[in-house]
C-alpha atoms as a printed R data frame, in Angstrom:
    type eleno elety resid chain resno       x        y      z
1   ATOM     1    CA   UNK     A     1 152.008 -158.090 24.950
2   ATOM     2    CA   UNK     A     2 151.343 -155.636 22.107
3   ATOM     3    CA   UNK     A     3 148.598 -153.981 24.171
4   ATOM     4    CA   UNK     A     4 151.404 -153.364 26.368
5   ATOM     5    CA   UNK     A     5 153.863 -152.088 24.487
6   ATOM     6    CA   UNK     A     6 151.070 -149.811 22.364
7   ATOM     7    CA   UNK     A     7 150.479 -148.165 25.911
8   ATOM     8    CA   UNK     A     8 154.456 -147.769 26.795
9   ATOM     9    CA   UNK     A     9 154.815 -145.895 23.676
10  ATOM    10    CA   UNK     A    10 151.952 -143.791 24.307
11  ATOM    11    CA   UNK     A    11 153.204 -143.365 27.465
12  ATOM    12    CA   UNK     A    12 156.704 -142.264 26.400
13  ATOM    13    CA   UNK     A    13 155.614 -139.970 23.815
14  ATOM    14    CA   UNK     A    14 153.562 -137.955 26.235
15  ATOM    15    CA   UNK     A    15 156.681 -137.825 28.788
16  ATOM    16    CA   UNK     A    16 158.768 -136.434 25.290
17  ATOM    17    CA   UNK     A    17 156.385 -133.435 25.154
18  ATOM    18    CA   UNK     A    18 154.388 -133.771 22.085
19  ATOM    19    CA   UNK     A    19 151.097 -131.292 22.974
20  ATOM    20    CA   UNK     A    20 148.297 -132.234 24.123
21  ATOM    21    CA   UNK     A    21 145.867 -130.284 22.145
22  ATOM    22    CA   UNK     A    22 146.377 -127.116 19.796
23  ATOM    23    CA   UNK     A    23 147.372 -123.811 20.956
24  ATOM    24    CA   UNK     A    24 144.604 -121.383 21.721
25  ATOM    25    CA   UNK     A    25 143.619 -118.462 23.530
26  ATOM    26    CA   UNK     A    26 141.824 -120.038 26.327
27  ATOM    27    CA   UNK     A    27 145.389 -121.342 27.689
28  ATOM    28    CA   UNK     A    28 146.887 -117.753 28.270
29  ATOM    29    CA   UNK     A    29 143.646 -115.579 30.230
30  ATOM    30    CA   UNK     A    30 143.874 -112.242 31.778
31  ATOM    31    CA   UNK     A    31 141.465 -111.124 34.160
32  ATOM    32    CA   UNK     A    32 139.582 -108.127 32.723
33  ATOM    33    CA   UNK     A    33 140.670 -104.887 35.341
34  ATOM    34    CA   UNK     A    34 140.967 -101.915 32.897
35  ATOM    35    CA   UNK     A    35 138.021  -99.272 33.159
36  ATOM    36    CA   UNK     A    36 138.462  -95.604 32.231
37  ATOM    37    CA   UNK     A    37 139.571  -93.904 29.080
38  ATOM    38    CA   UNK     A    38 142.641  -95.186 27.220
39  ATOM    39    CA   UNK     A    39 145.864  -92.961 27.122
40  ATOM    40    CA   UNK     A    40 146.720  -91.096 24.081
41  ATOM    41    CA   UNK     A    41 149.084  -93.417 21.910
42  ATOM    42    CA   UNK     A    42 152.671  -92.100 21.782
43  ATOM    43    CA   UNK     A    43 154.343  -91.354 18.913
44  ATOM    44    CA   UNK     A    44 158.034  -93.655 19.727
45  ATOM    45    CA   UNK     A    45 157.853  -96.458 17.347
46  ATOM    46    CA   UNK     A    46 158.082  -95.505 13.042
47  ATOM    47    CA   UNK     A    47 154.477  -97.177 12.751
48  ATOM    48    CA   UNK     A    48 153.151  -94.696 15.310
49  ATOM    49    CA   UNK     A    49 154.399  -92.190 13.301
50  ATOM    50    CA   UNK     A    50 153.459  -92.947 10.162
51  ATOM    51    CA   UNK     A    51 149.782  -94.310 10.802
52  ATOM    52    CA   UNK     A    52 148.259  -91.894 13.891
53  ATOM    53    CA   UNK     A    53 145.156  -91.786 12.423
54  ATOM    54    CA   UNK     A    54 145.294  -95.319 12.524
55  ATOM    55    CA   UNK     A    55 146.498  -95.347 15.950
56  ATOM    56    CA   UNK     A    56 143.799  -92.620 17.286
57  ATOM    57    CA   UNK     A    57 140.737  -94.853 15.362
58  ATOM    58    CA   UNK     A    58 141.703  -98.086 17.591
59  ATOM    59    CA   UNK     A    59 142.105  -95.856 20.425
60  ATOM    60    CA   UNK     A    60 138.538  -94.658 20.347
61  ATOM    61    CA   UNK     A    61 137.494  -98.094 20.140
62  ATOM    62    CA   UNK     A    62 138.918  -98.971 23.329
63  ATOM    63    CA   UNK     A    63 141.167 -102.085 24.352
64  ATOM    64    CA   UNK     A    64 140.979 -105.635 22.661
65  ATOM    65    CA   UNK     A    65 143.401 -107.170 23.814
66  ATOM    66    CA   UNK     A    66 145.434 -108.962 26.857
67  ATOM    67    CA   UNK     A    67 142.836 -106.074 29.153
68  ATOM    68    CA   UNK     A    68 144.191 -103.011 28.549
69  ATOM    69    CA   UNK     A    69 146.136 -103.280 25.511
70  ATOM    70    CA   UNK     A    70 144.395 -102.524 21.909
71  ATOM    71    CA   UNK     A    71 145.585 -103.883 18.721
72  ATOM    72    CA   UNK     A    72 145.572 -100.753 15.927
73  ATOM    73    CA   UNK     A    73 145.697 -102.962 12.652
74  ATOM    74    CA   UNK     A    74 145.400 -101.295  8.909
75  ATOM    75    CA   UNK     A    75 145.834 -102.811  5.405
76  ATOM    76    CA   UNK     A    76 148.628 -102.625  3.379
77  ATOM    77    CA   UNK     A    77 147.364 -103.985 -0.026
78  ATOM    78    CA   UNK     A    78 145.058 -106.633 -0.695
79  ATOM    79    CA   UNK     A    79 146.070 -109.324  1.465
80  ATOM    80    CA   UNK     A    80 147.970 -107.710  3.915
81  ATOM    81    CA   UNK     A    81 147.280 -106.073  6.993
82  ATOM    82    CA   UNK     A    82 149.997 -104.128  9.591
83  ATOM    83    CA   UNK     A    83 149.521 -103.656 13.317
84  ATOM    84    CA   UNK     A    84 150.884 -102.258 16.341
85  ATOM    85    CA   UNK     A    85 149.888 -102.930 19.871
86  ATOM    86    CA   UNK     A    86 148.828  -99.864 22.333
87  ATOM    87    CA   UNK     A    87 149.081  -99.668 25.935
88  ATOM    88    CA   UNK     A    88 146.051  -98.003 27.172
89  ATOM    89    CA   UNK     A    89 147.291  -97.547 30.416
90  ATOM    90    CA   UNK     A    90 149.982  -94.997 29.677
91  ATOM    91    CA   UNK     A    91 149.733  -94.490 25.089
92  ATOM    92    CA   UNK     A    92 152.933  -96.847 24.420
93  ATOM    93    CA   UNK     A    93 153.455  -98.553 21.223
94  ATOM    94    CA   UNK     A    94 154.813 -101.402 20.335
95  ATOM    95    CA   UNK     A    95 154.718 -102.293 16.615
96  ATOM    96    CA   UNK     A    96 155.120 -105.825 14.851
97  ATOM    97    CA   UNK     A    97 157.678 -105.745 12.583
98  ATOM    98    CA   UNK     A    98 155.905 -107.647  9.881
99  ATOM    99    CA   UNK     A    99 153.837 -107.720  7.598
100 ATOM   100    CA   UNK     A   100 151.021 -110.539  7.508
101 ATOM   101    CA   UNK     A   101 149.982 -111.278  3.525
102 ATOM   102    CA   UNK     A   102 147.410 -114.050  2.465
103 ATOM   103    CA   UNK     A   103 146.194 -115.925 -0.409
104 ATOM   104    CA   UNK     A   104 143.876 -118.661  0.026
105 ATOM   105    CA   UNK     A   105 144.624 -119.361  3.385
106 ATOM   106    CA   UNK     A   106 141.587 -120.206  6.222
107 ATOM   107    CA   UNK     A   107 141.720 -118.598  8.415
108 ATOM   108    CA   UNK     A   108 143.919 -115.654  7.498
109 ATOM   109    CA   UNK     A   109 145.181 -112.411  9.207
110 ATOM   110    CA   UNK     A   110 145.454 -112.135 12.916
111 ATOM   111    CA   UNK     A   111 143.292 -112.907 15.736
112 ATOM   112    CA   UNK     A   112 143.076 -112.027 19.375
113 ATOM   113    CA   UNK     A   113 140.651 -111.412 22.346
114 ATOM   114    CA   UNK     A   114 140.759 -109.081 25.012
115 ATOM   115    CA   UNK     A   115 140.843 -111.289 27.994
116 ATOM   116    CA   UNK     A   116 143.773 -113.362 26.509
117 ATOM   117    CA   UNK     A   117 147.596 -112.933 25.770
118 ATOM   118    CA   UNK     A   118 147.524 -114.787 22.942
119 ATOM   119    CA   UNK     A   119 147.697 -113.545 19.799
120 ATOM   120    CA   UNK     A   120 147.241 -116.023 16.114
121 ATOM   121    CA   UNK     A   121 148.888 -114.712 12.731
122 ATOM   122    CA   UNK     A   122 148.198 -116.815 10.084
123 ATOM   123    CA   UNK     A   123 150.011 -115.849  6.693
124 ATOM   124    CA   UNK     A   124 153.298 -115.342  5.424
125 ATOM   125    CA   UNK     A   125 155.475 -112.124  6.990
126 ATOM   126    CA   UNK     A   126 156.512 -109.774  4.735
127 ATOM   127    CA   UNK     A   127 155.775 -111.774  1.652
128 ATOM   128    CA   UNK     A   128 158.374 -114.123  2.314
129 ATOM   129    CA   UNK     A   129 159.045 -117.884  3.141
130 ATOM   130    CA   UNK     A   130 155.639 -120.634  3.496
131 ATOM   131    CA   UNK     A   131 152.505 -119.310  4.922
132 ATOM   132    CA   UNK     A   132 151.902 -120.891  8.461
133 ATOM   133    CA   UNK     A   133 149.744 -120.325 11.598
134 ATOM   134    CA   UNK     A   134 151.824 -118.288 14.585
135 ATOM   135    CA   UNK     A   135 150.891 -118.807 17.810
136 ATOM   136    CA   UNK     A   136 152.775 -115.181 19.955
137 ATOM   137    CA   UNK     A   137 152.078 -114.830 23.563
138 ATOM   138    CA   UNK     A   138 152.382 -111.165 24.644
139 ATOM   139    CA   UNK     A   139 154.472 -110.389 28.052
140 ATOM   140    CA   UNK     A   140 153.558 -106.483 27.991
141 ATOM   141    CA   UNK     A   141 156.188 -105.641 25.803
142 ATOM   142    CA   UNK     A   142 156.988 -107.864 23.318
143 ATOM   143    CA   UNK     A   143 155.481 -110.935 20.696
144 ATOM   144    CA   UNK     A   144 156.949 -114.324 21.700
145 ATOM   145    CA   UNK     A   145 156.389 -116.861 19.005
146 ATOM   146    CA   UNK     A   146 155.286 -119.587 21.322
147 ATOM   147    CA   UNK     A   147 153.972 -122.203 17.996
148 ATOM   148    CA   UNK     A   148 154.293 -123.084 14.426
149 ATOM   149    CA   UNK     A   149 151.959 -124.865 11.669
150 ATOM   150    CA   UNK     A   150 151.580 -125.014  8.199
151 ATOM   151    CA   UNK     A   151 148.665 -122.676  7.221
152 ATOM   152    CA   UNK     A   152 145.704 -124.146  5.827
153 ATOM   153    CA   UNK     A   153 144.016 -123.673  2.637
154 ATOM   154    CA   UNK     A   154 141.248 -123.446  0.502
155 ATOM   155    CA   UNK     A   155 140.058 -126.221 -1.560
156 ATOM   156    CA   UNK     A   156 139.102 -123.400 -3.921
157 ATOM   157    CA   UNK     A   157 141.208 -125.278 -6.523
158 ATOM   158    CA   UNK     A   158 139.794 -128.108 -6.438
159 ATOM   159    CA   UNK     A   159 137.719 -128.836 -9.112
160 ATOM   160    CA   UNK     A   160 134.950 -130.969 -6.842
């Protein structure tokens, strides 16, 4: 009987929608299509403004991310990185209006691949709140938070 029952609530809490595994990028591909030289990024977002060095460096690079998309990323202390998103297709920009800051987290920063929509930021945003671990799926125009997790950390204070 309490083999049973261990298996009905097994059962049920799969059916309530508790994942299955982590978050990563493997679950959101995108086939790899773009070939040629990347578009000039515009100037229409303040971070495209401000940073078009930084903007012009990631171009020349070439895209890394969701195919034909590049991430330009630059720091903003120690800590803390910035980034906007570029469409290489026709020099859009679409920045992320935060900033990611660290301390002893592991992993820290952000993290994507080009042939995935995914993107992982794992810090606090502009300085504020608990760190944690973002999972945003891109849709061409825009970050969707799609998960949240505590961050976590170094054992650098432990004394072992």
């Amino acid at each position: 009987m309490l083999r049973w029952l261990s298996l009905a609530l097994i059962s049920c809490t799969s059916l309530v929608g508790f994942p299955q595994h982590a978050v990563g990028f493997q679950d959101y591909p995108v086939p790899l299509r773009f070939r040629g030289k990347p578009a000039p990024p515009l100037h229409n977002t303040p971070y495209s403004k401000l940073y078009r060095t930084m903007m012009r460096n990631a171009e020349d690079d070439g895209p890394n991310f969701a195919d034909h998309f590049t991430v330009a990323k630059w720091g903003c202390g120690a800590g803390c990185v910035l980034f906007s998103i570029v469409d290489a297709t026709d020099g859009r920009v679409y920045d992320f209006p935060y900033s990611v800051s660290w301390l002893d987290e592991n992993p820290y920063g952000i993290d994507f691949h080009r042939d995935s929509r995914a993107l992982r930021v794992v810090g606090m945003l502009n300085e504020q709140g608990t760190s944690a671990e973002r999972w945003y799926l891109w849709n061409g125009k825009d970050l969707k938070l799609i998960s949240t997790e505590p961050a976590h950390h170094s054992d650098q204070h432990n004394p072992d």
